[in-house]
Coordinates of C-alpha atoms in Angstrom, one line a residue:
Chain A
M17 CA -30.3 -14.9 -49.3
N18 CA -32.5 -12.7 -46.7
I19 CA -31.5 -15.5 -43.3
F20 CA -27.4 -15.2 -44.9
S21 CA -28.2 -10.7 -44.2
E22 CA -30.6 -11.5 -40.6
K23 CA -26.9 -13.8 -39.6
T24 CA -24.7 -11.5 -40.9
M25 CA -25.8 -8.9 -38.9
K26 CA -27.3 -10.9 -36.1
L27 CA -23.1 -11.4 -35.5
V28 CA -22.7 -7.6 -36.4
F29 CA -24.2 -6.7 -33.5
T30 CA -23.6 -9.2 -30.9
L31 CA -19.7 -8.4 -31.8
S32 CA -20.4 -4.9 -31.7
A33 CA -22.9 -5.3 -28.4
T34 CA -19.5 -7.1 -27.2
V35 CA -16.5 -4.7 -27.4
S36 CA -17.5 -2.8 -24.3
I37 CA -17.6 -5.9 -22.6
F38 CA -14.9 -7.7 -23.5
A39 CA -12.4 -3.7 -23.0
V40 CA -14.3 -3.1 -19.6
I41 CA -12.2 -7.5 -18.7
V42 CA -9.0 -7.1 -20.6
I43 CA -8.4 -3.4 -18.6
C44 CA -9.7 -5.2 -15.8
F45 CA -7.1 -8.0 -16.2
F46 CA -4.1 -6.2 -16.8
L47 CA -4.9 -3.8 -14.1
F48 CA -4.8 -6.2 -11.4
E49 CA -2.6 -9.0 -13.0
Q50 CA 0.6 -5.7 -13.1
G51 CA -0.9 -3.8 -9.9
F52 CA -1.9 -6.9 -7.8
P53 CA 2.1 -8.4 -7.4
A54 CA 3.6 -5.0 -7.1
I55 CA 0.9 -4.2 -4.0
G56 CA 2.1 -7.0 -2.7
E57 CA 5.7 -6.5 -2.6
I58 CA 5.2 -2.9 -1.7
G59 CA 2.9 -4.2 1.4
V60 CA -0.8 -4.3 1.2
L61 CA -0.6 -1.3 4.0
D62 CA 2.5 0.4 3.3
F63 CA 1.7 0.7 -0.6
L64 CA -2.1 2.2 1.3
T65 CA -0.8 3.9 4.1
G66 CA 2.8 4.8 3.6
T67 CA 3.3 8.8 3.1
V68 CA 6.6 9.2 2.1
W69 CA 6.5 8.8 -2.4
K70 CA 10.4 8.4 -2.9
P71 CA 10.1 5.2 -5.9
L72 CA 13.6 5.9 -6.6
E73 CA 14.3 5.1 -3.3
G74 CA 12.0 2.5 -2.6
Q75 CA 9.7 3.9 -0.7
F76 CA 6.0 3.2 -2.3
G77 CA 3.4 5.8 0.3
I78 CA 1.0 6.7 -1.8
F79 CA -1.5 8.0 0.7
P80 CA -0.6 11.1 -0.4
M81 CA -2.5 10.8 -3.1
I82 CA -5.5 9.7 -2.1
V83 CA -5.8 12.3 0.6
G84 CA -5.3 14.5 -2.2
S85 CA -7.6 13.0 -5.4
I86 CA -10.1 13.2 -2.8
Y87 CA -9.7 16.2 -1.8
V88 CA -9.6 17.8 -4.5
T89 CA -12.6 16.2 -5.4
A90 CA -14.3 17.6 -3.0
G91 CA -13.7 20.4 -2.9
A92 CA -15.0 20.7 -7.1
I93 CA -18.1 19.7 -5.1
I94 CA -18.2 21.8 -3.3
I95 CA -17.9 24.9 -5.8
G96 CA -19.5 22.8 -8.6
V97 CA -22.4 21.4 -6.7
P98 CA -24.3 24.6 -6.0
V99 CA -23.4 26.4 -9.4
G100 CA -24.6 23.6 -10.8
L101 CA -27.6 22.9 -9.3
L102 CA -29.4 26.7 -9.9
C103 CA -28.3 26.9 -12.9
A104 CA -29.9 23.4 -13.6
V105 CA -33.2 25.1 -12.0
F106 CA -33.0 28.5 -13.5
M107 CA -32.5 26.8 -17.3
A108 CA -35.7 24.5 -16.7
K109 CA -38.0 26.4 -14.3
F110 CA -36.8 30.2 -14.7
C111 CA -35.2 30.6 -18.4
P112 CA -37.0 32.6 -21.1
S113 CA -36.8 30.9 -24.4
G114 CA -34.7 33.1 -26.4
I115 CA -31.7 32.5 -23.1
Y116 CA -33.0 29.0 -22.8
R117 CA -31.4 29.2 -26.7
I118 CA -27.8 30.1 -26.1
M119 CA -27.9 28.9 -22.6
K120 CA -28.3 24.6 -23.1
P121 CA -25.6 24.7 -26.2
A122 CA -23.1 27.1 -23.9
V123 CA -23.3 24.3 -21.4
D124 CA -23.0 21.3 -23.3
L125 CA -20.3 22.9 -25.5
L126 CA -18.4 23.2 -21.9
A127 CA -18.1 19.6 -22.3
G128 CA -16.9 18.9 -25.2
I129 CA -14.0 21.3 -24.7
P130 CA -11.0 19.1 -24.0
S131 CA -9.1 18.8 -20.6
I132 CA -6.4 19.8 -22.5
V133 CA -7.8 23.2 -22.4
Y134 CA -9.5 24.1 -19.4
G135 CA -5.6 22.6 -17.5
F136 CA -4.2 25.9 -19.9
F137 CA -7.0 27.7 -18.6
A138 CA -6.9 27.1 -15.6
L139 CA -3.1 27.8 -15.6
M140 CA -2.9 31.3 -17.8
V141 CA -6.1 32.3 -14.8
I142 CA -7.3 30.3 -12.3
V143 CA -3.7 29.8 -10.7
P144 CA -2.2 33.9 -10.8
V145 CA -5.6 34.7 -9.3
V146 CA -5.0 32.7 -6.6
Q147 CA -1.7 33.3 -6.6
T148 CA -2.4 37.1 -6.2
L149 CA -4.6 37.1 -3.8
T150 CA -2.8 34.3 -1.6
G151 CA 0.6 35.1 -1.7
T152 CA 1.6 31.5 -2.8
S153 CA 2.4 30.0 -6.1
G154 CA -1.5 29.6 -6.8
K155 CA -0.6 25.7 -7.8
G156 CA -2.5 23.9 -5.7
I157 CA -5.9 22.1 -3.7
L158 CA -8.1 26.0 -4.5
S159 CA -7.0 26.8 -8.3
A160 CA -7.6 22.3 -8.4
S161 CA -10.5 22.5 -7.5
I162 CA -12.0 26.0 -9.1
M163 CA -11.8 24.4 -12.3
L164 CA -13.3 20.8 -12.2
A165 CA -16.4 23.2 -10.5
I166 CA -16.1 24.0 -13.4
M167 CA -15.2 21.3 -15.6
I168 CA -17.7 18.9 -14.1
L169 CA -20.7 21.5 -14.5
P170 CA -21.8 20.4 -17.4
T171 CA -22.8 16.4 -16.0
I172 CA -24.5 17.9 -13.1
V173 CA -26.1 20.8 -15.4
S174 CA -27.6 18.5 -17.7
V175 CA -28.4 15.5 -15.5
S176 CA -30.1 17.4 -12.6
E177 CA -31.9 19.7 -15.2
A178 CA -32.8 16.6 -17.2
A179 CA -34.5 15.3 -13.4
I180 CA -36.0 18.2 -12.4
R181 CA -38.3 18.1 -16.1
A182 CA -39.0 14.4 -15.1
V183 CA -40.5 15.4 -12.1
P184 CA -44.4 15.6 -13.3
E185 CA -46.3 18.9 -13.6
S186 CA -49.3 18.3 -11.4
Y187 CA -46.1 19.0 -8.0
Y188 CA -45.8 22.2 -8.8
E189 CA -49.5 23.3 -9.7
G190 CA -50.4 21.6 -7.0
S191 CA -48.3 24.4 -5.6
L192 CA -49.3 26.4 -6.4
A193 CA -53.3 25.9 -5.8
L194 CA -52.0 25.4 -2.4
G195 CA -51.1 29.3 -2.6
A196 CA -47.0 29.1 -2.8
T197 CA -45.4 31.1 -5.0
H198 CA -43.6 29.6 -8.4
E199 CA -40.1 30.3 -6.1
R200 CA -41.6 28.1 -3.8
S201 CA -43.4 25.5 -6.4
V202 CA -40.3 25.5 -7.4
F203 CA -37.6 24.3 -4.4
F204 CA -39.2 22.8 -2.1
A205 CA -42.1 20.7 -4.6
T206 CA -40.5 20.2 -7.8
L207 CA -36.5 20.0 -6.6
P208 CA -37.1 17.1 -3.3
A209 CA -39.5 14.9 -6.0
A210 CA -36.4 15.0 -7.8
K211 CA -33.8 14.8 -5.8
S212 CA -32.0 11.2 -6.3
G213 CA -32.5 12.1 -10.3
I214 CA -30.3 14.9 -8.8
M215 CA -27.9 12.5 -6.5
A216 CA -26.6 10.5 -9.7
G217 CA -26.2 13.4 -11.0
V218 CA -23.8 14.8 -8.3
V219 CA -22.4 10.9 -8.2
L220 CA -21.6 11.0 -11.8
G221 CA -19.7 14.7 -11.6
I222 CA -17.3 13.1 -9.5
G223 CA -16.5 10.0 -10.6
R224 CA -15.1 12.4 -13.8
A225 CA -13.3 14.6 -10.7
I226 CA -11.5 12.1 -9.7
G227 CA -11.0 11.1 -13.0
E228 CA -9.4 13.8 -14.4
T229 CA -5.7 13.8 -15.1
M230 CA -4.0 16.0 -17.2
A231 CA -5.6 18.7 -16.1
V232 CA -5.0 18.3 -13.1
S233 CA -1.6 17.3 -13.3
M234 CA -1.1 21.0 -15.0
V235 CA -2.7 23.2 -11.9
A236 CA -2.5 21.2 -8.9
G237 CA 1.7 21.4 -8.3
N238 CA 1.7 18.1 -7.7
Q239 CA 3.9 17.5 -4.8
P240 CA 3.8 14.0 -3.5
I241 CA 2.9 15.4 0.5
L242 CA -0.1 15.0 2.9
P243 CA -1.5 19.0 2.5
D244 CA -2.1 21.2 5.2
S245 CA -3.6 23.9 3.4
I246 CA -6.1 24.3 1.1
L247 CA -3.5 26.6 -0.8
S248 CA -1.4 23.5 0.1
G249 CA 0.2 21.7 -3.5
V250 CA -1.8 18.2 -3.7
R251 CA -0.8 15.3 -6.4
T252 CA -3.5 12.8 -7.1
M253 CA -3.7 9.8 -7.9
T254 CA -4.8 10.4 -12.1
A255 CA -1.6 12.6 -11.3
N256 CA 0.6 10.3 -10.6
V257 CA 0.7 7.6 -13.4
I258 CA 0.7 10.3 -16.2
I259 CA 3.6 12.2 -13.9
E260 CA 6.2 9.2 -13.9
M261 CA 5.0 6.3 -15.7
G262 CA 6.9 8.4 -19.3
Y263 CA 10.5 6.9 -17.2
A264 CA 9.9 4.9 -14.1
E265 CA 10.7 0.9 -14.6
G266 CA 10.6 -2.2 -12.4
L267 CA 8.9 -1.7 -8.9
H268 CA 8.2 1.9 -9.8
R269 CA 6.2 1.2 -12.9
E270 CA 4.4 -1.8 -11.6
A271 CA 2.9 0.9 -7.8
L272 CA 2.0 3.2 -10.5
I273 CA -0.1 0.1 -11.9
A274 CA -0.7 -0.3 -8.6
T275 CA -1.9 3.4 -8.2
A276 CA -4.0 2.7 -10.9
V277 CA -6.1 -0.3 -9.3
V278 CA -6.8 1.7 -6.3
L279 CA -8.5 5.0 -8.9
F280 CA -10.3 2.1 -10.4
V281 CA -11.4 0.8 -7.2
F282 CA -12.6 3.6 -6.2
I283 CA -14.4 4.9 -9.3
L284 CA -16.1 0.6 -8.7
I285 CA -17.9 2.1 -6.0
I286 CA -18.7 5.9 -7.3
N287 CA -20.4 3.9 -10.4
I288 CA -21.8 1.1 -8.0
S289 CA -23.7 4.1 -6.1
F290 CA -24.7 5.7 -8.8
S291 CA -26.9 2.4 -10.3
L292 CA -28.1 1.6 -7.1
L293 CA -29.1 5.7 -6.8
K294 CA -31.0 5.0 -9.7
R295 CA -32.8 1.9 -9.1
G296 CA -33.9 4.6 -5.6
N297 CA -35.4 6.4 -8.7
K298 CA -37.7 4.2 -10.0
Chain B
M17 CA -44.0 19.6 8.8
K18 CA -42.5 18.4 5.9
K19 CA -41.4 21.4 4.4
N20 CA -40.3 22.7 7.8
K21 CA -37.4 19.6 7.3
I22 CA -36.4 20.9 4.0
M23 CA -36.6 24.5 5.3
N24 CA -33.9 23.5 7.7
G25 CA -31.8 21.2 6.1
I26 CA -31.2 24.5 3.3
K27 CA -31.0 26.7 6.7
K28 CA -28.1 24.3 7.5
I29 CA -26.8 24.0 3.9
A30 CA -26.4 27.8 3.6
A31 CA -24.7 28.1 6.5
S32 CA -21.9 25.6 5.7
A33 CA -21.5 27.0 2.6
L34 CA -21.2 30.3 4.4
A35 CA -18.6 29.6 6.4
L36 CA -16.6 28.2 3.9
T37 CA -16.9 31.0 1.6
M38 CA -15.6 32.8 5.1
V39 CA -12.5 30.3 5.4
F40 CA -11.2 31.1 2.0
A41 CA -11.9 34.6 1.9
M42 CA -9.7 34.6 5.0
T43 CA -7.5 33.1 4.0
A44 CA -7.1 34.8 1.1
C45 CA -6.5 38.1 2.6
G46 CA -4.3 36.9 5.8
G47 CA -2.0 35.4 2.6
N48 CA -2.1 39.2 0.9
K49 CA 0.4 40.6 3.5
T50 CA 3.5 39.0 1.9
N51 CA 2.3 40.0 -2.7
G52 CA 4.7 42.9 -2.2
Q53 CA 6.5 44.7 -4.9
D54 CA 9.7 43.7 -3.6
Q55 CA 10.9 40.7 -4.1
S56 CA 13.3 40.5 -0.8
G57 CA 11.2 37.6 1.7
N58 CA 9.1 36.0 -0.3
P59 CA 8.4 32.8 -0.5
I60 CA 9.9 30.9 -3.0
T61 CA 7.9 27.7 -5.6
V62 CA 11.0 25.5 -6.3
V63 CA 9.8 23.8 -9.6
S64 CA 11.4 20.3 -10.4
R65 CA 10.5 17.6 -12.9
E66 CA 9.5 14.2 -11.8
D67 CA 10.9 11.2 -11.1
G68 CA 12.7 9.3 -13.1
S69 CA 13.4 12.4 -15.9
G70 CA 17.0 12.6 -17.0
T71 CA 17.3 16.6 -17.0
R72 CA 16.2 15.8 -13.0
G73 CA 18.9 13.1 -12.6
A74 CA 21.6 15.8 -14.2
F75 CA 21.2 18.7 -12.3
T76 CA 20.5 16.9 -9.2
E77 CA 24.2 15.8 -9.4
L78 CA 25.7 18.6 -10.8
M79 CA 24.4 20.9 -8.7
G80 CA 24.7 18.4 -5.7
I81 CA 21.3 17.8 -4.3
M82 CA 21.3 14.2 -4.9
A83 CA 24.0 13.4 -2.2
G84 CA 25.2 9.3 -2.6
D85 CA 22.1 7.5 -4.0
V86 CA 19.7 9.4 -2.2
D87 CA 17.8 12.6 -4.6
N88 CA 16.8 15.1 -1.4
T89 CA 14.6 17.7 -3.6
T90 CA 12.5 19.3 -1.1
P91 CA 8.9 17.6 -0.7
K92 CA 7.4 20.7 -0.9
A93 CA 8.6 21.7 -4.7
E94 CA 6.2 21.7 -7.2
I95 CA 6.2 19.1 -10.1
S96 CA 5.8 19.3 -13.6
Q97 CA 5.9 16.3 -16.2
S98 CA 6.6 18.5 -19.0
T99 CA 9.1 21.3 -20.0
S100 CA 6.6 24.1 -21.1
V101 CA 4.6 23.0 -17.9
V102 CA 7.9 24.6 -16.3
M103 CA 8.7 27.0 -18.3
A104 CA 4.2 28.6 -18.3
T105 CA 4.8 28.3 -14.4
V106 CA 7.8 29.8 -13.9
S107 CA 6.6 32.8 -16.7
G108 CA 3.4 33.3 -14.1
N109 CA 5.0 33.3 -10.8
K110 CA 7.5 35.9 -9.7
N111 CA 8.7 34.0 -7.1
A112 CA 9.1 30.9 -8.5
I113 CA 12.3 28.9 -9.9
G114 CA 13.4 26.2 -12.4
Y115 CA 15.5 24.3 -14.9
I116 CA 14.9 23.2 -17.9
S117 CA 17.3 22.3 -20.4
L118 CA 19.1 25.2 -22.6
A119 CA 17.4 24.6 -26.0
S120 CA 14.3 24.9 -25.1
M121 CA 15.5 28.4 -23.6
D122 CA 12.8 31.6 -25.2
D123 CA 12.3 35.5 -23.7
S124 CA 9.3 34.2 -21.2
V125 CA 11.7 33.6 -18.7
K126 CA 14.7 34.8 -17.4
A127 CA 18.1 32.5 -17.2
I128 CA 20.2 33.2 -14.6
K129 CA 24.2 32.9 -14.0
V130 CA 25.4 30.1 -11.6
D131 CA 28.5 31.1 -9.9
G132 CA 28.7 33.8 -12.5
V133 CA 28.8 32.0 -15.4
E134 CA 25.9 32.9 -18.0
P135 CA 24.7 29.6 -19.6
T136 CA 25.7 30.6 -23.3
V137 CA 27.1 28.2 -26.1
E138 CA 30.4 28.9 -26.1
N139 CA 30.5 29.1 -21.8
I140 CA 29.6 25.9 -22.3
K141 CA 32.1 25.0 -25.2
A142 CA 34.5 26.6 -23.4
G143 CA 33.8 23.9 -20.2
V144 CA 33.1 26.9 -17.8
Y145 CA 29.1 26.9 -17.7
P146 CA 27.8 24.1 -14.3
V147 CA 25.4 22.7 -15.0
S148 CA 26.3 21.5 -18.6
R149 CA 26.8 18.1 -19.4
P150 CA 28.1 16.2 -21.9
F151 CA 27.1 13.5 -24.3
L152 CA 28.9 10.8 -24.5
V153 CA 29.2 7.1 -26.8
V154 CA 30.9 5.0 -25.5
T155 CA 33.3 2.0 -27.7
G156 CA 34.3 -1.5 -26.2
K157 CA 38.1 -3.4 -26.5
K158 CA 37.1 -4.6 -29.8
T159 CA 34.8 -2.3 -32.4
D160 CA 34.0 -3.0 -35.9
E161 CA 35.1 -1.3 -38.7
L162 CA 30.3 -0.1 -38.9
T163 CA 30.7 0.7 -35.6
K164 CA 33.6 2.9 -36.7
D165 CA 32.6 4.5 -39.6
F166 CA 29.0 5.9 -38.0
I167 CA 31.5 7.6 -35.1
A168 CA 33.0 8.7 -37.9
F169 CA 29.0 10.3 -38.9
I170 CA 29.0 11.3 -35.9
M171 CA 31.9 14.4 -35.7
S172 CA 31.8 14.6 -39.4
K173 CA 30.2 18.5 -40.6
E174 CA 26.8 17.2 -41.3
G175 CA 25.9 14.6 -37.8
Q176 CA 27.1 17.7 -35.8
T177 CA 24.4 20.0 -37.7
I178 CA 22.2 17.7 -36.9
I179 CA 22.6 17.9 -32.9
E180 CA 23.1 21.6 -33.3
E181 CA 19.4 21.5 -34.7
D182 CA 18.0 19.2 -32.2
G183 CA 19.3 21.7 -29.8
C184 CA 22.7 20.7 -28.5
I185 CA 25.6 22.2 -28.6
S186 CA 27.9 20.5 -31.2
V187 CA 31.4 19.5 -29.9
K188 CA 33.5 20.4 -32.9
N189 CA 33.5 23.9 -34.9
E190 CA 34.9 23.3 -37.9
A191 CA 34.0 18.6 -39.1
K192 CA 35.2 17.6 -41.6
A193 CA 32.4 16.3 -44.1
Y194 CA 31.4 13.0 -43.7
E195 CA 33.2 10.5 -46.7
T196 CA 30.6 8.3 -48.4
R197 CA 32.4 4.8 -48.8
S198 CA 29.9 2.1 -50.7
G199 CA 29.1 -1.4 -49.7
L200 CA 28.9 -0.7 -45.9
K201 CA 26.1 -2.7 -44.8
G202 CA 25.1 -5.3 -41.6
K203 CA 23.7 -4.4 -37.5
I204 CA 24.9 -1.3 -35.2
S205 CA 23.2 -2.1 -31.6
V206 CA 23.0 1.2 -29.2
G207 CA 21.8 1.3 -26.2
G208 CA 22.4 3.6 -22.7
S209 CA 21.2 6.7 -21.4
T210 CA 17.8 8.2 -22.2
S211 CA 18.7 11.6 -23.1
V212 CA 21.1 11.1 -25.9
A213 CA 18.4 8.4 -27.6
P214 CA 16.1 10.8 -29.5
V215 CA 19.9 13.0 -31.1
M216 CA 21.5 9.1 -31.4
Q217 CA 18.2 7.9 -33.4
K218 CA 18.1 11.2 -36.0
L219 CA 21.8 10.7 -36.6
A220 CA 20.6 7.1 -37.0
D221 CA 18.0 8.0 -39.1
A222 CA 19.9 10.2 -41.2
Y223 CA 23.2 7.1 -41.4
K224 CA 20.6 4.8 -42.7
A225 CA 19.7 7.7 -45.7
I226 CA 23.2 7.5 -46.6
N227 CA 23.3 4.3 -45.6
P228 CA 21.2 2.4 -46.8
E229 CA 22.0 -1.5 -45.6
V230 CA 22.7 -0.6 -42.6
E231 CA 20.2 -1.3 -39.5
I232 CA 20.3 0.4 -36.4
E233 CA 18.8 -0.9 -33.3
I234 CA 18.5 1.9 -30.3
Q235 CA 17.6 0.6 -27.0
Q236 CA 16.8 2.9 -24.1
T237 CA 18.4 2.0 -20.6
G238 CA 20.0 4.4 -18.7
S239 CA 23.6 5.6 -18.7
G240 CA 24.8 2.9 -16.6
A241 CA 23.1 0.0 -18.0
G242 CA 24.2 1.4 -21.6
I243 CA 28.8 1.0 -20.1
T244 CA 27.8 -1.8 -18.7
S245 CA 26.5 -3.2 -22.1
T246 CA 29.2 -2.4 -24.1
I247 CA 31.6 -3.3 -21.5
E248 CA 29.9 -7.2 -21.3
G249 CA 30.2 -6.5 -25.7
A250 CA 26.3 -6.7 -25.7
V251 CA 25.8 -3.4 -28.2
N252 CA 28.6 -1.8 -30.6
L253 CA 27.9 1.8 -29.0
G254 CA 27.0 3.0 -25.9
M255 CA 25.3 6.1 -25.6
S256 CA 25.8 7.8 -22.4
S257 CA 24.9 11.6 -20.5
R258 CA 27.8 12.1 -18.0
E259 CA 31.6 11.2 -18.4
L260 CA 32.8 7.9 -17.5
K261 CA 33.9 6.7 -13.7
D262 CA 37.5 5.1 -13.1
E263 CA 36.7 2.0 -13.1
E264 CA 34.4 2.1 -15.6
L265 CA 37.6 3.5 -18.0
A266 CA 40.1 0.5 -15.9
K267 CA 37.4 -2.1 -18.3
G268 CA 38.8 -1.5 -21.1
V269 CA 36.1 1.5 -22.4
K270 CA 36.6 4.4 -23.9
G271 CA 34.3 7.2 -23.6
E272 CA 34.1 10.4 -26.9
T273 CA 31.9 13.1 -26.0
I274 CA 29.6 14.0 -29.0
A275 CA 28.0 17.2 -28.0
M276 CA 27.4 19.0 -24.9
D277 CA 23.9 19.9 -23.5
G278 CA 23.2 22.9 -21.0
I279 CA 20.9 23.4 -18.0
A280 CA 19.9 26.7 -17.4
V281 CA 18.5 27.4 -14.0
I282 CA 15.3 30.2 -15.1
V283 CA 13.8 32.3 -12.4
N284 CA 10.7 34.8 -13.3
K285 CA 11.4 37.8 -15.4
E286 CA 10.3 40.4 -12.6
N287 CA 12.9 38.8 -10.5
T288 CA 15.9 40.8 -9.9
T289 CA 18.3 38.3 -8.7
E290 CA 20.6 38.0 -11.7
D291 CA 24.0 35.1 -10.2
L292 CA 23.1 32.4 -7.9
T293 CA 26.0 30.2 -6.5
S294 CA 26.2 26.3 -7.2
E295 CA 25.5 26.2 -3.0
Q296 CA 22.8 29.2 -3.0
I297 CA 21.0 26.8 -6.3
R298 CA 21.5 23.6 -3.7
Q299 CA 20.2 25.5 -0.6
I300 CA 16.8 26.2 -2.5
F301 CA 16.5 23.2 -4.1
T302 CA 16.5 20.9 -0.6
G303 CA 14.5 23.5 0.8
E304 CA 17.7 25.2 3.2
V305 CA 16.6 28.3 1.7
T306 CA 13.0 29.0 0.9
E307 CA 12.5 32.6 0.4
W308 CA 14.6 35.3 -1.9

């Protein structure tokens, strides 16, 4: 009886363990199987560097979308990382425990808000503000970046905070003993030691930002053109897929899946650099 | 030594952050002047639907934005993938213009007159509102009894009520009640316009509730493909969201209008524009005119 239950449970665990690997393999297979023929048909160069996206007229250039994804993500990092990092430093080293008890759940809650809610928040709050300040439509790189910066905050804050807390207390104490103030010790002894952990948080944030779909498609404007300013509208790769998937047929549909392939490659690069950073940490 | 290096690094980051903030501030101030109360001279924010959307297809065709097979909508137009986002955008932006199905219209935005005609149910029924399109069912040379009965149901009081409930505009004001016939069974295949399909699905469900032994299969292939399939006899009934062309009529198919659908051109409530001509709308959506 014991052996039987032992074996059953072993099987259950093995199955559970393989589910995620199996899912990744199936997704890869589906993406590449459906996406590659389209890339071949359109032509790799025409697809990746073409600047005109007119699917109904047979022009499939996703370069504006690649640029759009990179711009929006970069904007989110520029705004989000300093705020997130300082927030993590505050929470780990400066925060009275009473405030921490409120702040920690608040940051966690930020991570749990569905992206569509962020999208509507941005559409109703950030877009009108940008609109009033700049006199443009308000939808574009700036609004999308601000929204994404808020969305990646919890990732950056929690990973950075853990990294800062993981630094041995002796670094900080040693710095104090040498006569440095509390602030100096935190910023010049503890923080540099947590560098690779913080970088890992930033990379995870990049991954979240570049993969965000629904919320971005609501505030980015979605024009498939190369942006000429920070206020110009952009379409990201994710938005391109979600916006047109509903009606697309034939090569158009395959081109959207091929867009997802390109996005997948980006995510792959981000994840590999994340593991490299983690390895460097040890 | 090391501390110095780090200090330098941090200074650099701080400097670039400062520079960036200034760039932000400058772009913000630079644009501020255009944000006056007066509508004229403000840049128009064009809001369109995504490529392939039925509403976009109909709108671009009716307004002449589509020249031949080429959709000339300006690439600077914002793209929204749903009616609700179009409405939210227009209601929040004084300079925006967009278009939605008349059925979705509410108080948050203002529908303007096109060529001096208000987008009302009456005007669409009278055929004077230019941005409207008919929903047709298309029958081939041979139509079996079952399909005829289904069409009779669509045109009956019950059928037209379902069409109105779905937000379309019924074409018959005083339709007769549907006469239930017993013993009907078989299968009807319907194919065509993706815009007509949702309301067709509701009609089919209601019809199946009355005649449980009838099966109705609906394929969404687009108006053109639906008409071709009807000509070839591949489906019993075609769906089209446009009038039949002469060469299609020559091949022996007939169309019957089952409903009308209107597209409202919407602007922000604060916009003082009340009336635009089709030509002005075409110029705005193709990017020839960029300011109010």
